[in-house]
Coordinates of C-alpha atoms and ligand atoms in Angstrom, one line a residue:
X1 CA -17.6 36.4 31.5
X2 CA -15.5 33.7 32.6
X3 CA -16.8 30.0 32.0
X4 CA -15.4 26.7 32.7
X5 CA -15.9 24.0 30.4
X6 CA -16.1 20.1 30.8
X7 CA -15.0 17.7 28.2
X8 CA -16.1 13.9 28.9
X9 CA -18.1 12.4 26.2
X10 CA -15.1 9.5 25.2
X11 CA -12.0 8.8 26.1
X12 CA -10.8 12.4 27.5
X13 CA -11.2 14.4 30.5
X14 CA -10.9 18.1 29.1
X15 CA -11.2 21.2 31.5
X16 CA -10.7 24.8 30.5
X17 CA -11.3 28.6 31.3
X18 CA -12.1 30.5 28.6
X19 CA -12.7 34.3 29.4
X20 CA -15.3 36.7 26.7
X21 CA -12.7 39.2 26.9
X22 CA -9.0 37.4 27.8
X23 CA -9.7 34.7 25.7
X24 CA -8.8 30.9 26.7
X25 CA -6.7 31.6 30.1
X26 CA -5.4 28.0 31.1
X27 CA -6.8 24.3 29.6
X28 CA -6.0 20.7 31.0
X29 CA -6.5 17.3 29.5
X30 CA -5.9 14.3 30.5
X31 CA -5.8 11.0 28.0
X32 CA -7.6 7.5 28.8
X33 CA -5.3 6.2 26.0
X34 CA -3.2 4.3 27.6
X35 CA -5.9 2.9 29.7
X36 CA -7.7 1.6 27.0
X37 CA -5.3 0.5 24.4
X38 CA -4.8 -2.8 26.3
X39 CA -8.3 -3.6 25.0
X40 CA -8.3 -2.3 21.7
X41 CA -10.6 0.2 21.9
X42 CA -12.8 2.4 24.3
X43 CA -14.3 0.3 27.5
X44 CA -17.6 2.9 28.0
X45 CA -17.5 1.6 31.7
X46 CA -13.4 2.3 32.4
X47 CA -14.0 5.5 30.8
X48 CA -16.7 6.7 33.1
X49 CA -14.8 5.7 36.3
X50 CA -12.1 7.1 35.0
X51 CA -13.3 10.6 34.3
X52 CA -14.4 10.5 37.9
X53 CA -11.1 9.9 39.3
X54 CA -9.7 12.6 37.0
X55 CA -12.1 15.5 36.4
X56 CA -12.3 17.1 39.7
X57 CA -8.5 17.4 40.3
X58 CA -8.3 19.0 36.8
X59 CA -11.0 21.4 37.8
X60 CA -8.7 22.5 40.5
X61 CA -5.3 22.5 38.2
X62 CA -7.1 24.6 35.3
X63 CA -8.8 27.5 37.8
X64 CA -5.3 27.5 39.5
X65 CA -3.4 28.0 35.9
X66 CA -6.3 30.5 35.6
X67 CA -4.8 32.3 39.3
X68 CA -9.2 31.9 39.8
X69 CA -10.9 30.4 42.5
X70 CA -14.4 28.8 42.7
X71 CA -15.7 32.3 43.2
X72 CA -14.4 33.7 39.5
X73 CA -16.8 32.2 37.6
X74 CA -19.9 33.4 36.0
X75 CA -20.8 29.8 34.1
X76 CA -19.9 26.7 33.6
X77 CA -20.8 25.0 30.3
X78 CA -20.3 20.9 29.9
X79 CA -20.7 18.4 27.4
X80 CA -23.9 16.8 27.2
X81 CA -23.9 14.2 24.2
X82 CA -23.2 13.2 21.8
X83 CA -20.8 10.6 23.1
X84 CA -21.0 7.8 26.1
X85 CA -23.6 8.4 28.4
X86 CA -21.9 7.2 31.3
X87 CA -18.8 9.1 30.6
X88 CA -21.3 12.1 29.4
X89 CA -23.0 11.3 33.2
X90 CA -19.4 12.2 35.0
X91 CA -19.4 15.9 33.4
X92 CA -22.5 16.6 33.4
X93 CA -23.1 15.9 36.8
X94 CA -20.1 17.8 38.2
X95 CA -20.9 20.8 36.2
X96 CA -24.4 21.3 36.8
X97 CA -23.9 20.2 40.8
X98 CA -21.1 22.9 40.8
X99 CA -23.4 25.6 39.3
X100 CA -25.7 25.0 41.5
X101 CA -23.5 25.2 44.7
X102 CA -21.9 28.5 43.2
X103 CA -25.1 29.6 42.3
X104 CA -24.1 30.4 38.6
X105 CA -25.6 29.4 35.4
X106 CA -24.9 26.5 34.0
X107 CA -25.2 25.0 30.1
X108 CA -25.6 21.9 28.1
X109 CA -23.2 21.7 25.4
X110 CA -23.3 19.8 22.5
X111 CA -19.7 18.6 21.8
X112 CA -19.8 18.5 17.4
X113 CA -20.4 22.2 18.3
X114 CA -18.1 22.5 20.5
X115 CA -15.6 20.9 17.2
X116 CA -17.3 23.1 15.1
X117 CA -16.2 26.3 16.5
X118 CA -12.9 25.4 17.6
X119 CA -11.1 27.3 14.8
X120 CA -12.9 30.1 16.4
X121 CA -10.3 29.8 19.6
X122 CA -7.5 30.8 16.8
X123 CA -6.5 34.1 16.4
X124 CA -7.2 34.0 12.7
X125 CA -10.6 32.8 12.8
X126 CA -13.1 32.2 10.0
X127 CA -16.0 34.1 9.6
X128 CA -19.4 33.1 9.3
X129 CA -20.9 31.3 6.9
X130 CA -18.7 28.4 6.1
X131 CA -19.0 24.6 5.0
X132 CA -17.6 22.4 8.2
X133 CA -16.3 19.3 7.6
X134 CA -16.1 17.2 11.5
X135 CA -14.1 13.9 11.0
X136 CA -13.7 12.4 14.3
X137 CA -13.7 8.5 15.8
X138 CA -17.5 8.7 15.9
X139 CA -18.6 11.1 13.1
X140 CA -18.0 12.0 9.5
X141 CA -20.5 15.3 8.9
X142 CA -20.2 18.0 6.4
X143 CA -22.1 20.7 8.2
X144 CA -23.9 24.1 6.4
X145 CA -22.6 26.6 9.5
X146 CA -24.8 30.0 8.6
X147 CA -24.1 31.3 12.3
X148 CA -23.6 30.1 15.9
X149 CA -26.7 27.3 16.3
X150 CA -27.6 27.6 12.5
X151 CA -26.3 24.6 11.3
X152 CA -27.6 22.2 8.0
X153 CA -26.3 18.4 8.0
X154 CA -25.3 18.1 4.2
X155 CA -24.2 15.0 4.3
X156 CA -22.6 12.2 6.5
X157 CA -21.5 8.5 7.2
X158 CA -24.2 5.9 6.5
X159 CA -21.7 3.3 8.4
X160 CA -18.4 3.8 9.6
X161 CA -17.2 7.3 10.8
X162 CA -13.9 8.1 8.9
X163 CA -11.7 8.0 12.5
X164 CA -12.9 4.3 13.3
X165 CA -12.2 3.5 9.5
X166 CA -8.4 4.6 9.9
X167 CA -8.3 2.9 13.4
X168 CA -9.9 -0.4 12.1
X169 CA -7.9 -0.7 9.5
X170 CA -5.0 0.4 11.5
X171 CA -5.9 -2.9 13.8
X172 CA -5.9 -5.1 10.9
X173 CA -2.6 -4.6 9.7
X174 CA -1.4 -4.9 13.7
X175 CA -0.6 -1.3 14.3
X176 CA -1.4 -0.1 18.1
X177 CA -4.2 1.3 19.1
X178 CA -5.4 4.2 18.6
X179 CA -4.7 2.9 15.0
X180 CA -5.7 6.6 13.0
X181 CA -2.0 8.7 13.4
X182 CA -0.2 5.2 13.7
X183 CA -1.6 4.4 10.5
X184 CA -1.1 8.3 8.7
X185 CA 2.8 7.7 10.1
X186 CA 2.7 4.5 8.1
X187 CA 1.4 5.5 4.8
X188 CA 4.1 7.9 4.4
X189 CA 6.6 5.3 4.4
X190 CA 4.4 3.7 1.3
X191 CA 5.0 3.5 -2.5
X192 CA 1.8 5.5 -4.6
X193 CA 0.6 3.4 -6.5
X194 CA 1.1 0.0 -5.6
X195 CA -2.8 -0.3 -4.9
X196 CA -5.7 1.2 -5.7
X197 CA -8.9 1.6 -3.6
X198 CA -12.0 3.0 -4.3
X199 CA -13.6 6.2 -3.6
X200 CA -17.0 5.4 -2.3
X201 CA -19.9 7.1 -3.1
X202 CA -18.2 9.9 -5.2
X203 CA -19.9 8.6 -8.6
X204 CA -23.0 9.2 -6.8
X205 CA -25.1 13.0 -6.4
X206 CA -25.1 13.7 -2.7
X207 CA -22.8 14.2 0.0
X208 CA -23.1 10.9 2.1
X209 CA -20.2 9.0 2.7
X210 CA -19.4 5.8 3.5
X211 CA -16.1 4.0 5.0
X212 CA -16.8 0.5 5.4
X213 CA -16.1 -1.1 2.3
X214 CA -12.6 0.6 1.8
X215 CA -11.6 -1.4 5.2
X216 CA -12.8 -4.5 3.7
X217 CA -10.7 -4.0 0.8
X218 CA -7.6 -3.2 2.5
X219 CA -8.6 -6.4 4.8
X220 CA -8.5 -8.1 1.1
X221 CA -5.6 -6.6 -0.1
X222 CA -3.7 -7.5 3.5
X223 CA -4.6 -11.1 3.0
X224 CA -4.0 -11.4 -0.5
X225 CA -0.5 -9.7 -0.2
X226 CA 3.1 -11.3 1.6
X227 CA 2.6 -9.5 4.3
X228 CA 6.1 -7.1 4.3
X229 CA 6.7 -4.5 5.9
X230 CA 6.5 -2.8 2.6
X231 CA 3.2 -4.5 1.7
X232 CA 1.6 -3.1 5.1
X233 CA 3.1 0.8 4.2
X234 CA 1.7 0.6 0.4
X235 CA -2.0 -0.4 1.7
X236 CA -1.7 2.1 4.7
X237 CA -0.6 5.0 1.8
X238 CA -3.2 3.8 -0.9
X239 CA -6.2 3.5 1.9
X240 CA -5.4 7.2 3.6
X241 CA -5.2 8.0 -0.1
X242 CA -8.7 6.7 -1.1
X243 CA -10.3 8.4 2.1
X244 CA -8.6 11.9 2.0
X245 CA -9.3 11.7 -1.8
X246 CA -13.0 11.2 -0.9
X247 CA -13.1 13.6 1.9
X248 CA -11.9 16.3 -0.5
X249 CA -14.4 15.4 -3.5
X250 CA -17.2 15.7 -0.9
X251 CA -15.9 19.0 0.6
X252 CA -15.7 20.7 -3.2
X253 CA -19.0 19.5 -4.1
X254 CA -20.3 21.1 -0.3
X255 CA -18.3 24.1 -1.4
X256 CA -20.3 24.5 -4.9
X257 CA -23.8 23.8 -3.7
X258 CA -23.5 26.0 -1.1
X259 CA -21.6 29.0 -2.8
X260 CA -19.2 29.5 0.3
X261 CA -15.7 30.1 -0.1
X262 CA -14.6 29.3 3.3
X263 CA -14.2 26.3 4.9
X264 CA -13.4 24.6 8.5
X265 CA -12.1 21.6 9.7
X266 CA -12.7 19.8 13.1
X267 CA -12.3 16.4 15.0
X268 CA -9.5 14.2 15.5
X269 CA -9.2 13.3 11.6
X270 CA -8.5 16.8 10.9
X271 CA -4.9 16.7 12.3
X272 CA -4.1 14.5 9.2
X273 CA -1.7 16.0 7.4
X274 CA -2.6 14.7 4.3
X275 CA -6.0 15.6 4.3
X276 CA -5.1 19.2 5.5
X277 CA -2.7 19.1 2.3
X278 CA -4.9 18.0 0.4
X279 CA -8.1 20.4 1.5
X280 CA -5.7 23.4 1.0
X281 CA -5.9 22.5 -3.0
X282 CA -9.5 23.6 -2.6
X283 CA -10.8 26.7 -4.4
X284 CA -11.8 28.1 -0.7
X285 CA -10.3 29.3 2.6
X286 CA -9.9 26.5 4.5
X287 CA -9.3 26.8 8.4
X288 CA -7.9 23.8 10.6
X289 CA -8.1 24.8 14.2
X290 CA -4.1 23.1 15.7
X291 CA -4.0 19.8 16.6
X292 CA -4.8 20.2 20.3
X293 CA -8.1 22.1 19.4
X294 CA -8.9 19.3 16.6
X295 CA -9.0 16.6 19.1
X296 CA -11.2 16.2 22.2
X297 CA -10.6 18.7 24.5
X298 CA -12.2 21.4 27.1
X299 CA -11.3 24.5 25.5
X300 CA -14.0 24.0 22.9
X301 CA -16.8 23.2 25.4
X302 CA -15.6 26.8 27.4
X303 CA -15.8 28.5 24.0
X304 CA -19.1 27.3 22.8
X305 CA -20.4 27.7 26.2
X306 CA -19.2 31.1 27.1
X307 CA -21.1 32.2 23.4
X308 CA -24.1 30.8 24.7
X309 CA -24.3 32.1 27.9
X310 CA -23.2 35.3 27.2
X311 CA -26.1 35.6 24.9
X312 CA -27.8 34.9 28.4
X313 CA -28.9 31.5 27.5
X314 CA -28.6 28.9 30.7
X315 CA -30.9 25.7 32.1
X316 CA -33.2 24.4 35.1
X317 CA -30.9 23.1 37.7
X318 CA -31.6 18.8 35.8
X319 CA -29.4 17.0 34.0
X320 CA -29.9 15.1 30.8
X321 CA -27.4 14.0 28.9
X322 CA -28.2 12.6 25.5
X323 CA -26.0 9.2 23.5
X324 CA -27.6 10.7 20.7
X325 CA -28.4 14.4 19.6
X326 CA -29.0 16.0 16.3
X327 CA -26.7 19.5 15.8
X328 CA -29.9 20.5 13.6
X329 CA -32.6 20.9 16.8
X330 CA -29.9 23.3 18.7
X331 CA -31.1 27.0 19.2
X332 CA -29.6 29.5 16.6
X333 CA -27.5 32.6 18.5
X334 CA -27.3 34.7 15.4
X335 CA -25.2 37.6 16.3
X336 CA -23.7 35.8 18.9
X337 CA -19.9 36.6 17.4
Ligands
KG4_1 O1 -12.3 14.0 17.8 P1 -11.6 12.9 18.4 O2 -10.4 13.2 19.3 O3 -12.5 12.0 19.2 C1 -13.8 11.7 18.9 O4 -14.7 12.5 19.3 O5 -14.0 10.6 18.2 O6 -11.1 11.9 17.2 C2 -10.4 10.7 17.4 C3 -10.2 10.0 16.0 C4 -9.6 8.6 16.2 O7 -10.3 7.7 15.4 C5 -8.2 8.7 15.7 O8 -7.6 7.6 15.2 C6 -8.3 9.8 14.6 O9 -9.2 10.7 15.2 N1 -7.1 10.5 14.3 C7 -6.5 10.4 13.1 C8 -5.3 11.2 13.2 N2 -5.2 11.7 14.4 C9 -6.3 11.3 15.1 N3 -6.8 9.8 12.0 C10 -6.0 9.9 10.9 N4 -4.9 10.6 10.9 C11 -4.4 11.2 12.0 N5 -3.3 11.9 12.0
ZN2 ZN1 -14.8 14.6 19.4

């Protein structure tokens, strides 16, 4: 079965073929980044007149890498929230209009899933069940993953997500935007030990995090210091420290109360390198899907919507994309893989 998936919940137009039996066979993306950096952040209403502009030429660039027409494909899967919902709007329109004019199913993906099972696109991929740990610009999650749709929230952010913690943080100290690699760059250039920031919530049972009060003390910290170069390095070293330090407590304690040995993880955050150094200390397999596959892209939506579909799951010819969308209500596929 060969599906294309949309990516178009942020800041990225993703499109992809992925094939149940070939595999991935081509994948385009195309970056708002630069768009948005001259504001600081993401501007919803660029974004979703961006993805317009972009997403149907990319359509045509991925089915041609593919050597497939129009006519090749037996689904099209799309990201449906959680994420902007004009942006969301963009892909979820296209997809489901094309469906409809190809008369082929089409699906409603939701995109944490879609990171979930991204290490699954790898040729070494986990097996299930494993603890998932999705760090991205809008979520920090530790997820119990029994099977494809089975999935327990264990624990995640009561404020900031862990992505928008490295790039606010990053802003502060005036690196560019988007602040999170800028910042990991940085903080290998700083001195351990120099400062000292807490781990929040670890003295605590549970497996909640939170991120905003280690910004705020590396705001402190910034004002309080001279403001060097090497000032700005040590904070950017002892802050990544404090959060992949935290990330990895959580992740052992997700490990223990769950029994599993195995572990995966997804979103932008994941390409760290610290944090995937530090996660490969763990007593457990741990899988990190490459950098490409970690951050937003269409290969994930193809992959989580060719699973689905296969399974011959698919949806009345609406749309409705959702800002906001619990991983817990989706439809377990047990023996989906
Ligand atoms: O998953 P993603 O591409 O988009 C969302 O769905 O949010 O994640 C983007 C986030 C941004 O906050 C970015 O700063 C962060 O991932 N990020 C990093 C690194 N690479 C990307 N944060 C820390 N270290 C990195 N190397
Ligand atoms: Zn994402």
């Amino acid at each position: 079965m060969k599906v294309l998936g949309i990516e178009s919940s942020c800041d990225e137009t993703g499109v992809a073929v992925y094939d149940t039996e070939a595999g991935l066979l081509s994948e385009r993306l195309y970056s708002q980044v630069a768009m948005h950096a001259e504001y600081g952040g993401v501007v919803p209403e660029l974004a979703s007149r961006d993805h317009i502009r972009k997403l149907v030429p990319l359509v045509r660039e991925a089915l041609s890498d593919a050597g497939l027409t129009l006519n090749d494909l037996d689904g099209i899967a799309y990201t449906s929230g959680p994420g902007l919902i004009g942006a969301l709007m963009v892909g979820a329109s296209v997809g489901r209009t094309m469906a409809w004019s190809l008369n082929i199913p089409a699906l409603a993906v939701h995109h944490m899933e879609g990171h979930l099972l991204a290490p699954m696109l790898e040729d070494s991929a986990p097996e299930f069940p494993f603890v998932a740990l999705l760090v991205s610009g809008g979520h920090t999650m530790l997820v119990q993953v029994k099977a494809v749709g089975d999935y327990v929230i264990l624990g995640e952010s009561v404020d900031d997500a862990v992505g928008e913690a490295f790039d606010k943080t990053a802003k502060m100290l005036g690196l560019s935007y988007p602040g999170g690699p800028e910042l990991a760059k940085l903080a290998e250039q700083g001195v351990p030990g120099e400062y000292k920031f807490p781990r929040p919530m670890v003295n605590r049972p549970g497996l909640d995090f939170s991120f905003s009060g280690l910004k705020t003390a590396a705001l402190q910290a910034w004002n309080q210091s001279a403001q060097t170069p090497e000032d700005k390095a040590n904070i950017a070293h002892a802050f990544q420290e404090a959060v992949v330090d935290t990330l990895a407590i959580k992740c052992d304690r997700a490990l223990k109360q769950t029994g599993y040995q195995r572990m995966v993880v997804a979103g932008g955050v994941g390409a760290n390198k610290r944090l995937r150094a530090k996660l490969d200390e763990l007593r457990a397999e741990v899988f990190f899907p490459r950098q490409a596959f970690c951050t937003d892209n269409g290969a994930m939506i193809a992959y989580a919507g060719a699973l689905r579909l296969a399974a011959g799951q698919f949806e009345p010819a609406t749309i409705s994309p959702k800002p906001r969308w619990s991983l817990e209500t989706l439809t377990v596929l047990p023996d989906a893989v």
